[in-house]
CSV table of C-alpha atoms in Angstrom, one decimal:
chain,number,residue,atom,x,y,z
A,1,MET,CA,71.2,105.0,-40.3
A,2,LYS,CA,68.6,107.7,-39.9
A,3,ARG,CA,66.2,105.9,-42.2
A,4,PHE,CA,66.8,102.6,-40.4
A,5,LEU,CA,66.0,104.2,-37.0
A,6,LYS,CA,62.8,105.8,-38.4
A,7,GLU,CA,61.5,102.7,-40.1
A,8,ASN,CA,62.2,100.5,-37.1
A,9,SER,CA,61.5,103.1,-34.3
A,10,LEU,CA,58.6,101.1,-32.7
A,11,SER,CA,60.6,97.9,-32.2
A,12,LEU,CA,63.8,99.8,-31.2
A,13,PHE,CA,61.8,101.9,-28.6
A,14,PHE,CA,60.4,98.9,-26.9
A,15,LEU,CA,63.7,97.0,-27.0
A,16,LEU,CA,65.4,100.0,-25.4
A,17,ILE,CA,62.8,100.3,-22.5
A,18,PHE,CA,62.9,96.5,-22.1
A,19,ALA,CA,66.7,96.6,-21.6
A,20,LEU,CA,66.4,99.6,-19.2
A,21,ALA,CA,63.6,97.8,-17.2
A,22,LEU,CA,65.7,94.6,-17.1
A,23,VAL,CA,68.7,96.5,-15.8
A,24,GLY,CA,66.5,98.2,-13.2
A,25,GLN,CA,65.0,94.9,-12.1
A,26,ALA,CA,68.5,93.5,-11.7
A,27,LEU,CA,69.7,96.5,-9.6
A,28,ALA,CA,66.6,96.5,-7.4
A,29,GLY,CA,66.7,92.7,-7.0
A,30,GLN,CA,70.3,92.8,-6.1
A,31,ALA,CA,69.7,95.4,-3.4
A,32,LYS,CA,66.8,93.3,-2.0
A,33,PHE,CA,68.8,90.1,-2.1
A,34,ASN,CA,71.8,91.7,-0.3
A,35,ASP,CA,69.5,93.2,2.3
A,36,GLN,CA,68.2,89.7,3.1
A,37,GLN,CA,71.7,88.3,3.0
A,38,LEU,CA,72.7,90.7,5.8
A,39,VAL,CA,69.7,89.9,7.8
A,40,ASP,CA,70.5,86.2,7.5
A,41,GLY,CA,74.2,86.8,8.4
A,42,GLY,CA,75.5,86.2,4.8
A,43,GLN,CA,77.7,88.2,2.6
A,44,PRO,CA,76.5,90.7,-0.1
A,45,ILE,CA,77.0,89.6,-3.7
A,46,SER,CA,77.9,91.6,-6.9
A,47,LEU,CA,75.5,92.4,-9.6
A,48,VAL,CA,77.1,89.9,-12.0
A,49,GLU,CA,76.7,87.2,-9.3
A,50,TYR,CA,73.1,88.2,-8.7
A,51,VAL,CA,71.9,87.9,-12.3
A,52,ALA,CA,73.4,84.4,-12.3
A,53,THR,CA,71.2,83.3,-9.4
A,54,SER,CA,68.0,81.3,-9.6
A,55,ASP,CA,66.2,84.1,-7.8
A,56,PHE,CA,66.8,86.5,-10.7
A,57,ALA,CA,66.1,83.9,-13.3
A,58,VAL,CA,62.7,82.8,-11.9
A,59,ASP,CA,61.5,86.4,-11.6
A,60,VAL,CA,62.5,87.1,-15.3
A,61,ALA,CA,61.1,83.9,-16.7
A,62,GLU,CA,57.8,84.0,-14.9
A,63,ASN,CA,57.1,87.4,-16.5
A,64,TRP,CA,58.2,86.3,-19.9
A,65,GLN,CA,56.1,83.2,-20.0
A,66,SER,CA,52.9,85.1,-19.0
A,67,GLU,CA,53.5,87.8,-21.7
A,68,TYR,CA,54.0,85.2,-24.4
A,69,LEU,CA,51.1,83.2,-23.3
A,70,GLN,CA,49.0,86.3,-23.5
A,71,PHE,CA,50.0,87.0,-27.1
A,72,LEU,CA,49.7,83.3,-28.0
A,73,LEU,CA,46.1,83.1,-26.8
A,74,PHE,CA,45.2,86.4,-28.3
A,75,ILE,CA,46.6,85.4,-31.7
A,76,LEU,CA,44.7,82.1,-31.7
A,77,ALA,CA,41.5,83.5,-30.2
A,78,THR,CA,41.2,86.2,-32.8
A,79,VAL,CA,41.2,83.6,-35.5
A,80,TRP,CA,37.8,82.3,-34.4
A,81,LEU,CA,36.4,84.9,-32.0
A,82,VAL,CA,35.2,88.4,-32.8
A,83,GLN,CA,34.2,91.5,-30.8
A,84,ARG,CA,31.7,93.9,-32.4
A,85,GLY,CA,33.1,97.4,-32.5
A,86,SER,CA,36.7,96.5,-31.5
A,87,PRO,CA,39.7,97.3,-33.8
A,88,GLU,CA,41.4,94.3,-32.1
A,89,SER,CA,38.9,92.0,-33.8
A,90,LYS,CA,38.5,90.8,-37.4
A,91,GLU,CA,35.4,92.0,-39.2
A,92,LEU,CA,32.2,90.1,-38.3
A,93,GLY,CA,31.7,87.2,-40.6
A,94,LYS,CA,35.4,86.5,-41.2
A,95,GLU,CA,35.8,84.0,-38.4
A,96,GLY,CA,38.2,81.1,-39.1
A,97,GLY,CA,41.3,80.6,-41.2
A,98,GLU,CA,39.8,82.5,-44.2
A,99,SER,CA,40.3,81.5,-47.9
A,100,ASP,CA,43.6,81.3,-49.8
A,101,GLU,CA,42.4,84.3,-51.8
A,102,ASP,CA,42.0,86.4,-48.6
A,103,GLN,CA,45.3,85.2,-47.2
A,104,LEU,CA,47.2,85.7,-50.5
A,105,VAL,CA,48.6,82.1,-50.6
A,106,GLY,CA,49.0,79.5,-53.3
A,107,GLU,CA,47.9,80.8,-56.7
A,108,HIS,CA,46.7,84.0,-55.0
A,109,ALA,CA,50.1,85.0,-53.8
A,110,ARG,CA,51.6,88.2,-55.1
A,111,ARG,CA,55.1,88.8,-56.5
A,112,ASP,CA,56.3,90.3,-53.2
A,113,SER,CA,54.7,87.6,-51.0
A,114,PRO,CA,57.0,85.4,-48.9
A,115,ALA,CA,58.4,82.5,-50.9
A,116,TRP,CA,56.6,79.8,-48.9
A,117,ALA,CA,53.3,81.6,-49.5
A,118,THR,CA,53.3,80.2,-53.0
A,119,ALA,CA,54.2,76.6,-51.8
A,120,GLY,CA,51.9,73.9,-50.6
A,121,GLY,CA,52.0,71.1,-48.1
A,122,LEU,CA,54.2,71.4,-45.0
A,123,ARG,CA,55.8,74.7,-46.0
A,124,LYS,CA,52.4,76.4,-46.5
A,125,ALA,CA,51.2,75.0,-43.1
A,126,LEU,CA,54.4,76.3,-41.4
A,127,ILE,CA,54.3,79.8,-42.7
A,128,SER,CA,50.5,80.0,-42.2
A,129,ASN,CA,51.0,79.3,-38.4
A,130,SER,CA,54.6,80.4,-37.8
A,131,LEU,CA,53.7,83.3,-35.5
A,132,GLY,CA,51.6,81.1,-33.2
A,133,TRP,CA,54.3,78.4,-33.2
A,134,VAL,CA,57.1,80.8,-32.3
A,135,MET,CA,55.0,82.5,-29.6
A,136,GLY,CA,54.1,79.1,-28.2
A,137,LEU,CA,57.7,77.9,-28.2
A,138,VAL,CA,59.0,80.9,-26.4
A,139,PHE,CA,56.1,80.5,-23.8
A,140,ALA,CA,57.0,76.8,-23.3
A,141,LEU,CA,60.7,77.5,-22.9
A,142,SER,CA,60.0,80.4,-20.5
A,143,TRP,CA,57.6,78.3,-18.5
A,144,LEU,CA,60.2,75.5,-18.3
A,145,ALA,CA,62.9,78.0,-17.3
A,146,GLN,CA,60.6,79.4,-14.6
A,147,SER,CA,59.9,76.0,-13.2
A,148,VAL,CA,63.6,75.0,-13.1
A,149,ALA,CA,64.8,78.3,-11.7
A,150,GLY,CA,61.9,78.4,-9.2
A,151,LEU,CA,62.7,74.8,-8.1
A,152,ALA,CA,66.4,75.7,-7.5
A,153,ALA,CA,65.5,78.8,-5.6
A,154,GLY,CA,62.9,77.0,-3.5
A,155,ASN,CA,65.2,74.1,-2.7
A,156,ALA,CA,68.0,76.5,-1.6
A,157,GLU,CA,65.6,77.9,0.9
A,158,ARG,CA,64.4,74.4,2.0
A,159,LEU,CA,68.0,73.3,2.5
A,160,ALA,CA,68.8,76.4,4.6
A,161,GLU,CA,65.8,75.5,6.7
A,162,LEU,CA,67.1,71.9,7.0
A,163,ARG,CA,64.2,70.5,5.0
A,164,ASP,CA,64.4,67.9,2.2
A,165,PRO,CA,64.6,69.3,-1.4
A,166,GLU,CA,61.6,69.0,-3.6
A,167,SER,CA,61.3,67.2,-6.9
A,168,TRP,CA,60.5,69.1,-10.1
A,169,GLY,CA,57.2,67.3,-10.4
A,170,GLY,CA,56.3,68.2,-6.8
A,171,TYR,CA,57.2,71.9,-7.4
A,172,VAL,CA,55.2,72.4,-10.6
A,173,THR,CA,52.1,70.9,-9.0
A,174,GLY,CA,52.5,72.8,-5.8
A,175,PRO,CA,51.0,76.1,-4.5
A,176,GLU,CA,54.3,78.1,-4.7
A,177,PHE,CA,54.6,77.6,-8.5
A,178,TRP,CA,51.0,78.2,-9.3
A,179,SER,CA,50.7,81.2,-7.0
A,180,ARG,CA,53.6,82.9,-8.9
A,181,THR,CA,52.2,81.8,-12.3
A,182,LEU,CA,48.5,82.7,-11.8
A,183,GLN,CA,49.2,86.2,-10.4
A,184,ASN,CA,50.8,87.0,-13.7
A,185,TRP,CA,48.3,85.3,-15.9
A,186,GLN,CA,45.3,87.1,-14.4
A,187,SER,CA,46.8,90.5,-15.0
A,188,GLU,CA,47.7,89.7,-18.6
A,189,PHE,CA,44.2,88.4,-19.4
A,190,LEU,CA,42.6,91.5,-17.8
A,191,ALA,CA,44.8,93.8,-19.8
A,192,VAL,CA,43.8,92.1,-23.1
A,193,ALA,CA,40.1,92.1,-22.2
A,194,SER,CA,40.4,95.8,-21.3
A,195,MET,CA,42.1,96.7,-24.6
A,196,VAL,CA,39.5,94.8,-26.6
A,197,ALA,CA,36.5,96.3,-24.8
A,198,LEU,CA,37.8,99.9,-24.2
A,199,SER,CA,38.9,100.3,-27.8
A,200,ILE,CA,35.2,100.0,-28.8
A,201,TYR,CA,34.3,103.4,-27.3
A,202,LEU,CA,37.7,105.1,-26.7
A,203,ARG,CA,40.1,106.5,-29.3
A,204,GLN,CA,43.8,107.4,-29.6
A,205,ARG,CA,44.3,109.6,-32.6
A,206,GLY,CA,47.0,108.3,-34.9
A,207,SER,CA,47.5,104.9,-33.2
A,208,ALA,CA,47.3,101.7,-35.2
A,209,GLU,CA,45.6,100.1,-32.1
A,210,SER,CA,42.7,102.5,-32.2
A,211,LYS,CA,39.9,103.2,-34.7
A,212,PRO,CA,39.9,106.6,-36.4
A,213,VAL,CA,38.4,109.2,-34.0
A,214,GLY,CA,35.3,109.6,-36.1
A,215,SER,CA,34.5,105.9,-36.7
A,216,PRO,CA,31.2,104.7,-35.2
A,217,HIS,CA,31.4,102.6,-32.0
A,218,ASP,CA,30.1,99.5,-33.8
A,219,ALA,CA,32.8,99.7,-36.6
A,220,THR,CA,34.8,96.4,-36.3
A,221,GLY,CA,38.3,95.6,-37.5
A,222,VAL,CA,39.0,99.2,-38.5
A,223,GLU,CA,42.3,100.7,-37.4
A,224,GLY,CA,43.5,104.3,-37.6
């Protein structure tokens, strides 16, 4: 167990703080929701009831979709685009999908390579793009969940105000949906741009996301 915890500590750390943040969001959201309920003359609801509401679902989903979109775009952009001096970029001149020899696929696969790395055709294409496909799928599902939950939450408000409910198509093309969506997207894109640019000149000793402290500023694709 000790060895497992050490070898998987990075994933486990972020899963733990993710769970704590999600619980904190649920508790804070419940308090805010119940406060509004009292203002509107309604009854407070329990934590379990709150996490089953469309209000909670849309807040969670809109954050998830923006995060996975960020990683999807970063994964795909770094195939073709480079940034001189950034450890987040491939070395200059290696733009593109690279050769089978560089990627250790087909006849260049090693004994410990994934089984499909030695295959051809569809299996080779799938494993070669599996990270992007999964990130894209999670983004799409999160985006869909955000739109459905947001529509439900919005229509509940519209009905309370004696207005006609809105269609899904009308909601996803309307200002409410895109205001919520774009406020998350712009922050994610800025964070990625900052990481790419700042890592050219700044260092974090021992981090895999930083160049070694003594590396020159124009060293590209070098990680500590």
